[in-house]
mmCIF file of C-alpha atoms and ligand atoms in Angstrom:
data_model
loop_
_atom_site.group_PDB
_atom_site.id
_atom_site.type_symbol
_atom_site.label_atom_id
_atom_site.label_comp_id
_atom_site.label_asym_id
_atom_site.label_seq_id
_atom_site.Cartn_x
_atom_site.Cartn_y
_atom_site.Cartn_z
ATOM 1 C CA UNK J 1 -13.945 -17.859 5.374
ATOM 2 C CA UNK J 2 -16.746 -15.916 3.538
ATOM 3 C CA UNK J 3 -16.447 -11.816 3.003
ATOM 4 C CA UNK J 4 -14.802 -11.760 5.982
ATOM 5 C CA UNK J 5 -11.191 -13.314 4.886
ATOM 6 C CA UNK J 6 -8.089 -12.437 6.505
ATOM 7 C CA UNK J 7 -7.948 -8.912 4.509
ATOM 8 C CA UNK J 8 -12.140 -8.466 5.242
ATOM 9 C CA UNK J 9 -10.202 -8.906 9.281
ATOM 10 C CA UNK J 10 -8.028 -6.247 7.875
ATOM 11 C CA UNK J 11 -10.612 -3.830 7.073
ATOM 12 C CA UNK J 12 -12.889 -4.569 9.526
ATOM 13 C CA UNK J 13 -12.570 -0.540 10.954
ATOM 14 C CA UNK J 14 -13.413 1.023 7.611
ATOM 15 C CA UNK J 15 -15.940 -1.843 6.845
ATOM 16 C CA UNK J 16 -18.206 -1.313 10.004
ATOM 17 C CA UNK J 17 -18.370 2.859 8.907
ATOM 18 C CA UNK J 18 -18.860 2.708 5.735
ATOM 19 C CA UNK J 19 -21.331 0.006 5.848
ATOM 20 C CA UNK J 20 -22.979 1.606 9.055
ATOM 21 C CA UNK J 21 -23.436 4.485 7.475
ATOM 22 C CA UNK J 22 -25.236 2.791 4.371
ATOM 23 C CA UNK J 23 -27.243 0.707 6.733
ATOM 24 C CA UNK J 24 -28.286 3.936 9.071
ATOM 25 C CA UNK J 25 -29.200 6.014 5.592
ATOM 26 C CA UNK J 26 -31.028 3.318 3.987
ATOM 27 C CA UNK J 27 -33.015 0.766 5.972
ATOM 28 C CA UNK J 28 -34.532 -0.868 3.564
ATOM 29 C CA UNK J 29 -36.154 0.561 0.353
ATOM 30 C CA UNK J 30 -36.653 4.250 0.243
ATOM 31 C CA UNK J 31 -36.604 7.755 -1.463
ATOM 32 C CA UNK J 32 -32.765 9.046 -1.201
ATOM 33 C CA UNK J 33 -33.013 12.442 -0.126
ATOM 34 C CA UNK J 34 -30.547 15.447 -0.720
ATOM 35 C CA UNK J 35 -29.545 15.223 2.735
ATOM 36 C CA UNK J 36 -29.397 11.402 2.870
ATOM 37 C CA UNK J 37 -26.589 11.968 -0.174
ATOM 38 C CA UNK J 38 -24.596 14.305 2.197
ATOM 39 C CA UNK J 39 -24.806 12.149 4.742
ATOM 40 C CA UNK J 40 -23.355 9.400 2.711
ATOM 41 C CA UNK J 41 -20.884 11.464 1.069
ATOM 42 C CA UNK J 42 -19.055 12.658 4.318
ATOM 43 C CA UNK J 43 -19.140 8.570 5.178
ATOM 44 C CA UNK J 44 -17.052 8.117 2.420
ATOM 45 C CA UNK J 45 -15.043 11.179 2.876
ATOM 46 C CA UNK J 46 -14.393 10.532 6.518
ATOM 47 C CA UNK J 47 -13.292 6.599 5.460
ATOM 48 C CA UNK J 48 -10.521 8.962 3.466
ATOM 49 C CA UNK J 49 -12.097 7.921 0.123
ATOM 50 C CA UNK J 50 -10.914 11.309 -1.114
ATOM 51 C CA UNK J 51 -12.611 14.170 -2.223
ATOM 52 C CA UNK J 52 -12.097 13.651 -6.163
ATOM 53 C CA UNK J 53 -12.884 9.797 -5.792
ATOM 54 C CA UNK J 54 -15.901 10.669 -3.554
ATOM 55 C CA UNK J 55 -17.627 13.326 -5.755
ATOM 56 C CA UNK J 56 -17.350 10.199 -8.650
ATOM 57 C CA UNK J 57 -18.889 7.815 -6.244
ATOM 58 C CA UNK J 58 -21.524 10.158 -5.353
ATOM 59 C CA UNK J 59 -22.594 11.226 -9.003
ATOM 60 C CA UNK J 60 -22.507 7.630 -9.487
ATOM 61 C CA UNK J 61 -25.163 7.142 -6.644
ATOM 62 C CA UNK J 62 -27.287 9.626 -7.745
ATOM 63 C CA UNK J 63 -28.143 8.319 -11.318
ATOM 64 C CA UNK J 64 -28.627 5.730 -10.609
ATOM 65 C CA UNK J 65 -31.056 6.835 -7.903
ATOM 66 C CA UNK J 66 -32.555 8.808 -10.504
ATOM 67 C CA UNK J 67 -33.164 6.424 -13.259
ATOM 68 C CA UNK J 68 -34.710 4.152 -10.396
ATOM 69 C CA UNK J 69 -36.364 6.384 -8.652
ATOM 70 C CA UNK J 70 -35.563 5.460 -5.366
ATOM 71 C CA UNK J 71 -32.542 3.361 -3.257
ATOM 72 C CA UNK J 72 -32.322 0.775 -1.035
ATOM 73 C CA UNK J 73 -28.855 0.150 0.514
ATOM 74 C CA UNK J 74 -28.371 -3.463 -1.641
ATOM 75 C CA UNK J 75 -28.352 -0.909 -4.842
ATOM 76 C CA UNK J 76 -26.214 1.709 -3.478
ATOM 77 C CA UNK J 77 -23.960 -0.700 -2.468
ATOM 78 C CA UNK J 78 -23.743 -2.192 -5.866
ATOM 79 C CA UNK J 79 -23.284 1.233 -7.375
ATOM 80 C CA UNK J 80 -20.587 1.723 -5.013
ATOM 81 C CA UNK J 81 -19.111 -1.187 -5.514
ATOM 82 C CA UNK J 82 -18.905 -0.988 -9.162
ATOM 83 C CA UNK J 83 -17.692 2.132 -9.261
ATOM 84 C CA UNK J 84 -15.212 1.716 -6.876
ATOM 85 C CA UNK J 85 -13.868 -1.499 -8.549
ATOM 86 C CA UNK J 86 -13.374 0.510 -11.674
ATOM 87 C CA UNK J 87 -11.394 3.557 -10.166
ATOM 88 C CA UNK J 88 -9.167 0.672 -8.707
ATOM 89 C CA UNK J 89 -8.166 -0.887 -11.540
ATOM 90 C CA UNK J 90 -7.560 2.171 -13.248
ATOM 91 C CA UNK J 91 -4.299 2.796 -11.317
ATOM 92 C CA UNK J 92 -1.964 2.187 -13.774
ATOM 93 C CA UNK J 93 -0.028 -1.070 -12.992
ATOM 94 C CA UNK J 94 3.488 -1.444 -14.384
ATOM 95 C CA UNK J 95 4.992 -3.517 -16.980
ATOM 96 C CA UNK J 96 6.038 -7.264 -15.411
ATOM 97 C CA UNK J 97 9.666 -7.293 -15.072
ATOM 98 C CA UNK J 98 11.319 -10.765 -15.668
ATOM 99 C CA UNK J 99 14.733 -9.933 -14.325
ATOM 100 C CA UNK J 100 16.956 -11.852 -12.109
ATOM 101 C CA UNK J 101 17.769 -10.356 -9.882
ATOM 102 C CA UNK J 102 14.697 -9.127 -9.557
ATOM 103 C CA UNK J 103 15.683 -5.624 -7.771
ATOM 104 C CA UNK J 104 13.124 -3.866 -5.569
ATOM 105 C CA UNK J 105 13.613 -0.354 -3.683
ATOM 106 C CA UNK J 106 11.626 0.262 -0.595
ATOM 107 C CA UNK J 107 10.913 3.985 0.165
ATOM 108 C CA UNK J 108 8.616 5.994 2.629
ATOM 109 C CA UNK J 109 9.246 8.230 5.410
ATOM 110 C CA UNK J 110 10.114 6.558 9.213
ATOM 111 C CA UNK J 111 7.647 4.343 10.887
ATOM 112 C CA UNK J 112 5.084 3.757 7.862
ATOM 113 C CA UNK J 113 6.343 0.021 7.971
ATOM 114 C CA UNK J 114 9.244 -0.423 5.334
ATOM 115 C CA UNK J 115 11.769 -2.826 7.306
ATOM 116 C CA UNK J 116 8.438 -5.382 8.087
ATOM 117 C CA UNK J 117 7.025 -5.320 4.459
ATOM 118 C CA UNK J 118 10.823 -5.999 3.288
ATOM 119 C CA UNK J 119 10.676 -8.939 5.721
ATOM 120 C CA UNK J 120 7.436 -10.047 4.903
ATOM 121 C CA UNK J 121 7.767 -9.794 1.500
ATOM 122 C CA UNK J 122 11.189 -11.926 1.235
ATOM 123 C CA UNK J 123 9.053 -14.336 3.476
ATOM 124 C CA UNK J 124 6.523 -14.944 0.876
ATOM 125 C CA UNK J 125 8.998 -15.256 -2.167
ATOM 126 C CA UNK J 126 11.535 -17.786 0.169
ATOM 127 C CA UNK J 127 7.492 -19.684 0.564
ATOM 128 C CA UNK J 128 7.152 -19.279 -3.075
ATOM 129 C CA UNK J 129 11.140 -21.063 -3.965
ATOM 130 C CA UNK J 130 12.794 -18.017 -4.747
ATOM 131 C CA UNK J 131 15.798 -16.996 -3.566
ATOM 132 C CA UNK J 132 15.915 -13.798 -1.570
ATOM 133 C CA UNK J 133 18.447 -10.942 -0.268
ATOM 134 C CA UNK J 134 17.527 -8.384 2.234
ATOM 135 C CA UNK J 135 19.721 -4.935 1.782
ATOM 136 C CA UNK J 136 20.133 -2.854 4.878
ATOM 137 C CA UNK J 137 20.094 0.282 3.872
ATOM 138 C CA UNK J 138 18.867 2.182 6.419
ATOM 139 C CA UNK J 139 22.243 3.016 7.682
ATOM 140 C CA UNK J 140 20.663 5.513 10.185
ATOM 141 C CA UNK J 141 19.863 3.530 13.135
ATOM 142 C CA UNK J 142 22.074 0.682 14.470
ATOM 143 C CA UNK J 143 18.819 -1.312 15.248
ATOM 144 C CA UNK J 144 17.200 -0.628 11.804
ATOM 145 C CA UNK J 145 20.002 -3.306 10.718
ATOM 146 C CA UNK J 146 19.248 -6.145 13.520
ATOM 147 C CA UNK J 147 15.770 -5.799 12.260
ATOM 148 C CA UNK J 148 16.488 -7.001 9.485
ATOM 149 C CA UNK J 149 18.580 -9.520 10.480
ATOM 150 C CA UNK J 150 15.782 -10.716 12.072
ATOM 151 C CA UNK J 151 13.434 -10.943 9.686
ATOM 152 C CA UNK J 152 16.254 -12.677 7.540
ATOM 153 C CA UNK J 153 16.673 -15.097 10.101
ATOM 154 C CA UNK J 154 13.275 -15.643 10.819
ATOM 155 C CA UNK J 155 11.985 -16.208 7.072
ATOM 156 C CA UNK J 156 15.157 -18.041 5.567
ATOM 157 C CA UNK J 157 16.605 -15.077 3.617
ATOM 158 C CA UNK J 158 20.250 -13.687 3.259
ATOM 159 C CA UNK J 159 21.121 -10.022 4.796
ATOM 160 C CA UNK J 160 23.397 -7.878 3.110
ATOM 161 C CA UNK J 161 24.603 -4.848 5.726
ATOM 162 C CA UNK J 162 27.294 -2.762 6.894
ATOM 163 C CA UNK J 163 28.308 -0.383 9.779
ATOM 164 C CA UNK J 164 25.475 1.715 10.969
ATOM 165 C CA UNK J 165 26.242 5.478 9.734
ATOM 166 C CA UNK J 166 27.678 3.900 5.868
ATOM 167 C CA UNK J 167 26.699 4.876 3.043
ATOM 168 C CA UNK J 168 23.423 3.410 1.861
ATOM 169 C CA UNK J 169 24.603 3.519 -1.499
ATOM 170 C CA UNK J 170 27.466 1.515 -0.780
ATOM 171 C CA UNK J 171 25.318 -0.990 0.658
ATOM 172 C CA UNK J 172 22.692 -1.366 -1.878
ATOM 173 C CA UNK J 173 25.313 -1.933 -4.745
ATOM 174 C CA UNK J 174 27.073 -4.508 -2.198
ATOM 175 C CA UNK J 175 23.764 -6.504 -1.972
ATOM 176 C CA UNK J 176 23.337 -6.788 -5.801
ATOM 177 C CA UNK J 177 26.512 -8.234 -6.080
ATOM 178 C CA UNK J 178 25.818 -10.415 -3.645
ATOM 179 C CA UNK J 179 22.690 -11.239 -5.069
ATOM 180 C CA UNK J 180 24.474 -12.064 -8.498
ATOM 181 C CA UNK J 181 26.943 -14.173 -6.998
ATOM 182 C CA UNK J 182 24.551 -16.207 -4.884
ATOM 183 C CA UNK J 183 21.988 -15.968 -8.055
ATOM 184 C CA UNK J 184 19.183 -14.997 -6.035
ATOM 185 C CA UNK J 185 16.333 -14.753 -7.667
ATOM 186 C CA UNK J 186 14.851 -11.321 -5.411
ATOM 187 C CA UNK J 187 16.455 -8.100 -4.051
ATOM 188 C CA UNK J 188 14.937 -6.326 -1.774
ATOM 189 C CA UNK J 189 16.607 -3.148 -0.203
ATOM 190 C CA UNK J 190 15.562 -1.535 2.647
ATOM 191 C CA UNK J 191 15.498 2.232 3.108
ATOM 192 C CA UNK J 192 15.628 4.760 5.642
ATOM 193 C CA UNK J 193 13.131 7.288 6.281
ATOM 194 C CA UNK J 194 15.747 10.212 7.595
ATOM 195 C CA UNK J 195 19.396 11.112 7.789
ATOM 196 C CA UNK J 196 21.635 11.748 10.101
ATOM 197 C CA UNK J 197 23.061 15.364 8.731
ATOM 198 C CA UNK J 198 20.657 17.840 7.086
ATOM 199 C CA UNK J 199 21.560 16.429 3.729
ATOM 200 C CA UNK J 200 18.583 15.787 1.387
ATOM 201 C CA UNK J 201 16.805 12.385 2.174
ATOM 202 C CA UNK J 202 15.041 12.425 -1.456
ATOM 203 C CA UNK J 203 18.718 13.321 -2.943
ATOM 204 C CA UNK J 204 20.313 10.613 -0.584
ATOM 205 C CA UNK J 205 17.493 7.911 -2.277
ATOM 206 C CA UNK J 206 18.057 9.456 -6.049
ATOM 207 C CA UNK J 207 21.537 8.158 -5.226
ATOM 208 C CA UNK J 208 20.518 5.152 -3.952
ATOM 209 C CA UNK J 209 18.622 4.011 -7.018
ATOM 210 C CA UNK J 210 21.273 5.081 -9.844
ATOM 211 C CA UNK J 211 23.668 2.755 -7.412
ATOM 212 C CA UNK J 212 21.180 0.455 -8.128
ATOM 213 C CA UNK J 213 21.635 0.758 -11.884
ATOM 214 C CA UNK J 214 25.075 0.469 -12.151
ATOM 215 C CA UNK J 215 25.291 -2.420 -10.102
ATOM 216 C CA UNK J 216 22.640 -4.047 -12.513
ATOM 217 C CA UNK J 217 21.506 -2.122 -15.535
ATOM 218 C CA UNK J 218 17.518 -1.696 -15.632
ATOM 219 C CA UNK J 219 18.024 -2.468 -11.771
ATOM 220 C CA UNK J 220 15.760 -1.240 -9.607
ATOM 221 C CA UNK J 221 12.634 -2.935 -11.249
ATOM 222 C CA UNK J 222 10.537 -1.694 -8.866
ATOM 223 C CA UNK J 223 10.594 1.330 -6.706
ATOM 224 C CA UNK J 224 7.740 0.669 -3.647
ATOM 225 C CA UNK J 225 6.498 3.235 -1.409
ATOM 226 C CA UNK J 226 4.901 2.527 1.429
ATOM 227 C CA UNK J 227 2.455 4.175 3.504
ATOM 228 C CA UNK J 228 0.447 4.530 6.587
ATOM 229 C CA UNK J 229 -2.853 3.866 6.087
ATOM 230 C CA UNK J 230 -3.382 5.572 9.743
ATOM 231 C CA UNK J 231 -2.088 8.827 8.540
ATOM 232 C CA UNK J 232 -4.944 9.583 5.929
ATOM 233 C CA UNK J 233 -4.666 12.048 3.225
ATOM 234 C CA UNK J 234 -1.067 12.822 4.441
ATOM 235 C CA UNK J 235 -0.107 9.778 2.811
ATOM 236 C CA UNK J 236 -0.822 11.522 -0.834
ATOM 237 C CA UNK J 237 0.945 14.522 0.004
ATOM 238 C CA UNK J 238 4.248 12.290 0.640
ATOM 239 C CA UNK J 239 3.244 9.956 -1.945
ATOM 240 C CA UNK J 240 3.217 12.614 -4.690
ATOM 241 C CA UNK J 241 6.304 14.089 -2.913
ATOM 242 C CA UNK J 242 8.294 10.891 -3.487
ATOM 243 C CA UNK J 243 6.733 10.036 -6.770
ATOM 244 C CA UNK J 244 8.091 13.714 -8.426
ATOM 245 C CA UNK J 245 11.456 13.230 -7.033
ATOM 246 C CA UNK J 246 12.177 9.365 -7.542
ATOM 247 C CA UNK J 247 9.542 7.617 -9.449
ATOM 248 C CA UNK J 248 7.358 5.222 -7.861
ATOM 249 C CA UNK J 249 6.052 1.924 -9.454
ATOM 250 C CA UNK J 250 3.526 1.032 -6.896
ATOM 251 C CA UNK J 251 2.529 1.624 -3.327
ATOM 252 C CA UNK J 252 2.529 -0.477 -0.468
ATOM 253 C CA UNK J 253 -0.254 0.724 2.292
ATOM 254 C CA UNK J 254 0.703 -0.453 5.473
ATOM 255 C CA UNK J 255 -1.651 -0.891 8.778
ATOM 256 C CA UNK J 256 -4.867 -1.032 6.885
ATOM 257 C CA UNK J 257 -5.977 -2.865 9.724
ATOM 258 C CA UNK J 258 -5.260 -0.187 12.200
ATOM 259 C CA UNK J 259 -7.514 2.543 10.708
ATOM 260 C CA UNK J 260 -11.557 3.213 10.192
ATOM 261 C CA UNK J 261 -10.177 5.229 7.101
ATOM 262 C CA UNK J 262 -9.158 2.446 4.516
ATOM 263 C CA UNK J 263 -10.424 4.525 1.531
ATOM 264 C CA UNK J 264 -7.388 5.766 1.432
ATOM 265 C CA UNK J 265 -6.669 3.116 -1.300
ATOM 266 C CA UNK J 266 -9.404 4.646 -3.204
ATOM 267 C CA UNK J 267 -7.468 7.945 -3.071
ATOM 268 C CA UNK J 268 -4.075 6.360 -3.787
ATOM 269 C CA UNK J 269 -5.567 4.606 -6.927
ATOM 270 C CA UNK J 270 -7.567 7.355 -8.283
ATOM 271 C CA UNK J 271 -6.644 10.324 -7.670
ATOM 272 C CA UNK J 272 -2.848 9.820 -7.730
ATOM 273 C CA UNK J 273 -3.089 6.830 -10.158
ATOM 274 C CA UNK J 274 -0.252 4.564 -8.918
ATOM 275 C CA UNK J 275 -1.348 1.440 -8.457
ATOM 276 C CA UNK J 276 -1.615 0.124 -4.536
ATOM 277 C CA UNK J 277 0.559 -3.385 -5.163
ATOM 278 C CA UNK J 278 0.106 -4.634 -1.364
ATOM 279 C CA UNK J 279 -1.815 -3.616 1.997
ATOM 280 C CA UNK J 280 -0.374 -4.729 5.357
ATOM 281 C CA UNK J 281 -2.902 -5.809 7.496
ATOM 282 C CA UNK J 282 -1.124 -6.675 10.914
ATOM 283 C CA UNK J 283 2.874 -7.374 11.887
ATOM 284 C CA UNK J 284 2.972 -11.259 10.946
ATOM 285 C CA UNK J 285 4.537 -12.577 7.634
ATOM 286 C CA UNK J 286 0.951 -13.580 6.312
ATOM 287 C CA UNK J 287 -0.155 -9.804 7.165
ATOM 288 C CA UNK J 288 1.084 -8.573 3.483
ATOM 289 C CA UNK J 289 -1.601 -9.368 0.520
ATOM 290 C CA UNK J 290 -1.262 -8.607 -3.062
ATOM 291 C CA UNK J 291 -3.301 -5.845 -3.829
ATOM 292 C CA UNK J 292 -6.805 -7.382 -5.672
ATOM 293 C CA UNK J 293 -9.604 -4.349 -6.544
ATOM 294 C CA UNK J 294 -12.604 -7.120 -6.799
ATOM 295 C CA UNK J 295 -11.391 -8.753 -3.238
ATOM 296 C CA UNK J 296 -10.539 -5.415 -1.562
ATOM 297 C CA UNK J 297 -14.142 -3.854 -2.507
ATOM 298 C CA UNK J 298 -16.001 -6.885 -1.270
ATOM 299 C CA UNK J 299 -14.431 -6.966 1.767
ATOM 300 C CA UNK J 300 -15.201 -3.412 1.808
ATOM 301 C CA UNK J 301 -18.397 -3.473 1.043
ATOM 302 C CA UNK J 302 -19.622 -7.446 0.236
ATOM 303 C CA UNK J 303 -23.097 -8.166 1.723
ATOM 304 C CA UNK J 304 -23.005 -8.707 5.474
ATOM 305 C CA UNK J 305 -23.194 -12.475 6.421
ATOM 306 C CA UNK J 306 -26.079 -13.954 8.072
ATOM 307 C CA UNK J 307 -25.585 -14.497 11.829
HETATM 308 N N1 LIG O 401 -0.785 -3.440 12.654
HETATM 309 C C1 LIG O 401 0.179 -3.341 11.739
HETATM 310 N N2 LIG O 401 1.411 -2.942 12.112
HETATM 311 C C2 LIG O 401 2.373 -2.823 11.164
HETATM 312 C C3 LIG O 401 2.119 -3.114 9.800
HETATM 313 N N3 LIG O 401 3.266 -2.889 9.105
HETATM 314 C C4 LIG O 401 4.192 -2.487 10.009
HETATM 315 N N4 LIG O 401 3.667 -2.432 11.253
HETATM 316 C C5 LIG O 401 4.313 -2.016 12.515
HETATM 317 O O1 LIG O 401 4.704 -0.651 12.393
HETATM 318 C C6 LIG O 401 5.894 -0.404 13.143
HETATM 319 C C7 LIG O 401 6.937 0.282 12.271
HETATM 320 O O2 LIG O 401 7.320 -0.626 11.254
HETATM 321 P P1 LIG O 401 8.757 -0.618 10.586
HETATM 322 O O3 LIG O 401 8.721 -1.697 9.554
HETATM 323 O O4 LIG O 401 9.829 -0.658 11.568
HETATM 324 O O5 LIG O 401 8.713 0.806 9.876
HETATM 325 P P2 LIG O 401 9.885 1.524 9.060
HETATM 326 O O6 LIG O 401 9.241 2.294 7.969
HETATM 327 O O7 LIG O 401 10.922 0.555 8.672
HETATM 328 O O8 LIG O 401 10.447 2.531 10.169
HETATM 329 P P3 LIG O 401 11.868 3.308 10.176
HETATM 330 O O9 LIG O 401 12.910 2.312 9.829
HETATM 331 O O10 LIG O 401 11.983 3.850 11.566
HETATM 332 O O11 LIG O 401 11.750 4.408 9.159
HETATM 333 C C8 LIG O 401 6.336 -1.757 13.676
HETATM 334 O O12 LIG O 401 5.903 -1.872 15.000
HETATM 335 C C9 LIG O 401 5.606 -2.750 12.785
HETATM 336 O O13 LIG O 401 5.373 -3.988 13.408
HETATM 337 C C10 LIG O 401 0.776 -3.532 9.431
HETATM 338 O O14 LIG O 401 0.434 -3.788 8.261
HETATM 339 N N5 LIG O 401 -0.132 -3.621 10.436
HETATM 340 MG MG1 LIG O 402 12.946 0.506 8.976
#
């Protein structure tokens, strides 16, 4: 499929602006001028690259513009590119976990996509032989439960619910000992992104995970947030919001392929330095990758292909 893979599909939004913008500064070999850098620079910032990630890119750009003495847009590119890559890997990933169950929390405030990367998700571990339980724990809605029913259903993976309104605690230590019964090999509990009463969401989710533990020690393994790639830099504001009050092993950035403004990865990565684990890129069960830095920037940024 060439640069333009399923995730390249993905990006195609962010790929056309950033690369426009490249293309528009730079045809062909030139001098880059002050104002050419600003140009480029509020590319990348209005892709939601971020400003601490952009000022590194651009600093980047411009030595190497200055040892060459001039740019094309094939070197800025590659600047870019390398740069990027780099900033990307240095969100810090965490340590594998070989447990079984293998427990994983899914967290992120409503609508950013948590109940369809829980289903997608246990669809690629059931495709992968593993045995997989789907936690209901979004208690808040009645229909947050069918959901996942659904997506059980649909991908060949055990739900684990009870009464809309219960306590998602309740639930989540329920579905490990289901899981440990059954000896499934994956947990994966679902969240909700609001309560009912005024009662502290991030408290209600604290809860949630030390249920976790003393269901199975060490349990959760992994603590996922996910986020809207549509809502830009509000993203970091919740991310860091969740991180101080949980403690997040990874992020999950959902609808990459609805927004021009997929730098926000770049932001997630380096400035907050959790590591982005997946990106959505549509509502199927193949629209969930794992995270790659080398395939993401050359999809991002990977030479145009002859037409
Ligand atoms: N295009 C696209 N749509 C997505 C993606 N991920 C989720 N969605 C859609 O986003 C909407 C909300 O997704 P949910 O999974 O229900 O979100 P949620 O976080 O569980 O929402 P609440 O339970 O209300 O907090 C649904 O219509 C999904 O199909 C994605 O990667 N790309
Ligand atoms: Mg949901």
């Amino acid at each position: 499929m060439g640069v333009l893979s399923r995730l390249g599909l993905g990006l195609a939004k962010t790929r056309e602006g950033l690369l426009g913008a490249i293309r528009r500064l730079l045809p062909g070999s030139r001098k880059i001028t002050p104002e050419l850098c600003e140009e480029l620079e509020a590319a990348l910032l209005s892709a939601d690259v971020g400003a601490a990630s952009v000022s590194v890119l651009m600093e980047a750009v411009r030595e190497s513009v200055r040892q060459a003495g001039e740019a094309d847009a094939s070197s800025v590119r590659a600047v870019l590119k390398k740069v990027m890559t780099e900033r990307l890997r240095a969100g810090k990933q965490a340590e594998p976990v070989t447990a079984v169950p293998h427990v994983i929390l899914l967290l992120g405030v409503n609508g950013v996509g948590k109940t369809t990367t829980a289903g997608k998700l246990a669809g690629q571990f059931v495709k992968a032989g593993k045995r997989v339980v789907l936690v209901a724990g979004d208690t808040f809605r009645a229909a947050a439960g069918e959901q996942l029913e659904i997506w059980g259903r649909r991908v060949g993976a055990d739900v684990i619910r009870h009464q809309a309104g219960g306590d998602p605690a309740a639930v989540a230590y329920d579905g490990v000992v289901a899981a440990l019964a059954r000896k499934a090999d994956i947990v994966l509990v679902d969240t909700a992104g609001r309560l009912h009463t005024k009662s502290n969401l991030m408290e209600e989710l604290r809860k949630v995970k030390r249920t976790l533990g003393k269901a199975l020690p060490g349990a959760p393994h992994d603590v996922l947030l996910v986020l809207d790639a549509t809502v830009g830099q509000n993203g970091l504001a919740q991310a860091r919001q969740f991180h101080e009050a949980i403690g997040v092993t990874g992020v999950v950035l959902a609808k990459l392929d609805g927004t021009a403004r997929g730098g926000i990865v770049l932001s997630i990565a380096g400035d907050l330095g959790l590591p982005v684990r997946y990106v959505g890129v549509g509502e199927g069960v193949g629209d969930l990758q794992a995270f790659d830095p080398e395939a993401f920037v050359e999809a991002l940024l990977g030479e145009p292909e002859e037409s």
